[in-house]
Short mmCIF file of C-alpha atoms in Angstrom, two decimals:
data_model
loop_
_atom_site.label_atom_id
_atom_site.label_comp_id
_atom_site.label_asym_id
_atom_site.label_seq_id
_atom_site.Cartn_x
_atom_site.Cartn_y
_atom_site.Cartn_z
CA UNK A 1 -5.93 -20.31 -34.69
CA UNK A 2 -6.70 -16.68 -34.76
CA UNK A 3 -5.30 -13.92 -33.07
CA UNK A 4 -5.88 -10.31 -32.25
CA UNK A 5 -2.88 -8.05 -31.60
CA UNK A 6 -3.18 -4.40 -30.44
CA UNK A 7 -0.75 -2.27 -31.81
CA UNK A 8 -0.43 1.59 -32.15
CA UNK A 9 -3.99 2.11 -32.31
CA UNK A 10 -4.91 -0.93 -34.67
CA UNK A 11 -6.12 -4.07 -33.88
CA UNK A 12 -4.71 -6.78 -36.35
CA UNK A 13 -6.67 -9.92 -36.29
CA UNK A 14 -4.01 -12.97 -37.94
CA UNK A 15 -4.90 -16.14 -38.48
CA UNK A 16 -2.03 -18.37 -37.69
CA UNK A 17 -1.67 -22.17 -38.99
CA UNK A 18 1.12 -25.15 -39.06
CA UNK A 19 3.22 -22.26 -38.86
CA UNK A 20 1.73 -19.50 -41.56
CA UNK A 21 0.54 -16.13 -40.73
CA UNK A 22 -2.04 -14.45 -42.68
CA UNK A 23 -3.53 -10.95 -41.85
CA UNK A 24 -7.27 -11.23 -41.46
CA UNK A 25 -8.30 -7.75 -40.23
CA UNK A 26 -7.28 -4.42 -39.14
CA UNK A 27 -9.57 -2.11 -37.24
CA UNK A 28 -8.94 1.17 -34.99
CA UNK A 29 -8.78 -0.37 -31.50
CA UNK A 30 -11.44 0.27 -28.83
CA UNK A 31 -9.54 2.23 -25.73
CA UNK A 32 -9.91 -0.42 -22.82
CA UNK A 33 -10.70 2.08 -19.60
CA UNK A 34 -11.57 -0.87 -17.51
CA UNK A 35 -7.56 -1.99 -16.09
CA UNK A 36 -7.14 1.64 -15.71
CA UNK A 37 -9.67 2.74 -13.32
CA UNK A 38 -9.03 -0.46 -11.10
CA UNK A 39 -6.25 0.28 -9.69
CA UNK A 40 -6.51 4.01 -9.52
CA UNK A 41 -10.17 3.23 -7.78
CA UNK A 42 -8.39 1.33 -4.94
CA UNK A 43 -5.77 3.97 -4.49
CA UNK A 44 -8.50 7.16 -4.33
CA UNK A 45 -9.92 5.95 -1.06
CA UNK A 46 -6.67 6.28 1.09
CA UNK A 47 -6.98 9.98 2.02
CA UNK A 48 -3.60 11.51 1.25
CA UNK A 49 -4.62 14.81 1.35
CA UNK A 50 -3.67 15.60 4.91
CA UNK A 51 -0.52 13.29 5.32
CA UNK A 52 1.55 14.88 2.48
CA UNK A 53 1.55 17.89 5.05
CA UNK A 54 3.05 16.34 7.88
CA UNK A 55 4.85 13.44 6.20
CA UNK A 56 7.35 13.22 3.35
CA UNK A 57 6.19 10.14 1.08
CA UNK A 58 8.55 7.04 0.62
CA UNK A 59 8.26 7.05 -3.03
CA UNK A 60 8.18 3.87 -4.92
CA UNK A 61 11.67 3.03 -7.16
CA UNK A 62 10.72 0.79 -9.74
CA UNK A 63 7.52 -0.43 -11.16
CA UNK A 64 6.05 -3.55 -9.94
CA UNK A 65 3.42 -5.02 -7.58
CA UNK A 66 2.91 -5.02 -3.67
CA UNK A 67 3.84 -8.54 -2.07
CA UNK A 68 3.75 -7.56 1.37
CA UNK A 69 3.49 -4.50 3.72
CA UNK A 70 5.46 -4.54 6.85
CA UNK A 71 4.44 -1.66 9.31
CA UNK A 72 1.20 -0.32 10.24
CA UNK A 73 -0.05 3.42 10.51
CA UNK A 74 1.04 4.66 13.79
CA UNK A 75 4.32 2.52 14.25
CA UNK A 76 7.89 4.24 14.90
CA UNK A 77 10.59 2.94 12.42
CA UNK A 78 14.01 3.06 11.99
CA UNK A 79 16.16 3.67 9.32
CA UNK A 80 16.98 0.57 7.51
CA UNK A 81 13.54 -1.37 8.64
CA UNK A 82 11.90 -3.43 6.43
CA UNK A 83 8.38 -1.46 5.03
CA UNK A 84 7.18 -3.04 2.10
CA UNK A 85 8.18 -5.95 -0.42
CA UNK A 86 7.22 -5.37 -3.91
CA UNK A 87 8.12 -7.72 -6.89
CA UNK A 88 9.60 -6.14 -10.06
CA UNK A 89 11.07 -7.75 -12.94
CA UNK A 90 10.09 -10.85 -11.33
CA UNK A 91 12.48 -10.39 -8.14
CA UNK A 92 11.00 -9.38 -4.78
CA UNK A 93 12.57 -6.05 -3.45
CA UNK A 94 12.80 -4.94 0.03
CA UNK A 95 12.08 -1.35 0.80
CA UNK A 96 13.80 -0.06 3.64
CA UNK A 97 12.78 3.24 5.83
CA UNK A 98 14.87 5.99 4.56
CA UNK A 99 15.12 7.35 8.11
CA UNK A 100 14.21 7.06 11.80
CA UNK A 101 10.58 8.24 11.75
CA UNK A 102 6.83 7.20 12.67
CA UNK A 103 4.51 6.06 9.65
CA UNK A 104 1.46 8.12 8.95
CA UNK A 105 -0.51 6.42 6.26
CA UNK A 106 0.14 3.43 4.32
CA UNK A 107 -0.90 4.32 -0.05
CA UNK A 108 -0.77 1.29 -0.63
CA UNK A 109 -2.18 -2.41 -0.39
CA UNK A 110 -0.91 -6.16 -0.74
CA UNK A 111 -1.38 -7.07 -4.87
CA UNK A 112 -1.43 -3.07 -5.84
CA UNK A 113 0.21 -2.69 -8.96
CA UNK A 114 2.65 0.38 -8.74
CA UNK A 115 4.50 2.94 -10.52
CA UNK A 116 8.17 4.41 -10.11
CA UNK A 117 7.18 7.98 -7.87
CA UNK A 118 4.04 6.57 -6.32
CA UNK A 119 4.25 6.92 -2.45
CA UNK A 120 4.42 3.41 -0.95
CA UNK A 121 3.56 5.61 2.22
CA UNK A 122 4.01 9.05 4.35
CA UNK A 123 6.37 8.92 7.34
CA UNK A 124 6.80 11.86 9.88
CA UNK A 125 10.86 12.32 10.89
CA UNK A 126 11.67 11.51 14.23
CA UNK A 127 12.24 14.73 15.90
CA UNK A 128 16.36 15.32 17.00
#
């Protein structure tokens, strides 16, 4: 069976049988753009040019994907509510509202794949 492992920059194509490797091939791997731009093209349409002004952003704290989203644009929270569930190192993770406050924007969506520092979302502090 053969096999073609990307590593540093190489591609090493190995043939593998009854339990023998054998290197077939290296060659300079082609850069793959394509899982890149996915995600980033179905974060650029959530405008979060004007909420960063009025908002602070909920950052995200570990790596991982979005499960589920919890609140809507619009609805009051309160610190400790449940806002998002994201699955990282194959555990799902509640993430709760820092403090009492009214959501602005949602960033993100349900299957997103996320990094630690992205803003799950932009909430306003309840005034008092």
């Amino acid at each position: 069976m053969k096999y073609i492992v990307s590593l540093r920059g190489k591609n090493y194509e190995v043939e593998v049988e009854h339990g023998d490797a054998k290197l077939v091939r290296v060659s300079d791997a082609q850069p793959v753009p394509s899982p890149s731009p996915a995600p980033a093209a179905a974060a650029a349409p959530t405008p979060t040019t004007s909420a960063p002004a009025a908002g602070e952003p909920v950052p995200v704290p570990m790596p991982g994907v979005i499960v589920s989203i919890k609140c809507t644009a619009g609805q009051t929270v309160q610190k400790g509510d449940l806002l998002v569930v994201m699955e990282a190192m194959k555990m799902e993770n509640e993430i709760f509202a820092p403090f009492a406050g009214t959501i602005l924007q949602v960033a993100v969506s349900e299957g997103a794949s996320v990094n630690t520092g992205d803003p799950l979302l932009f909430l306003q502090r309840k005034d008092g």
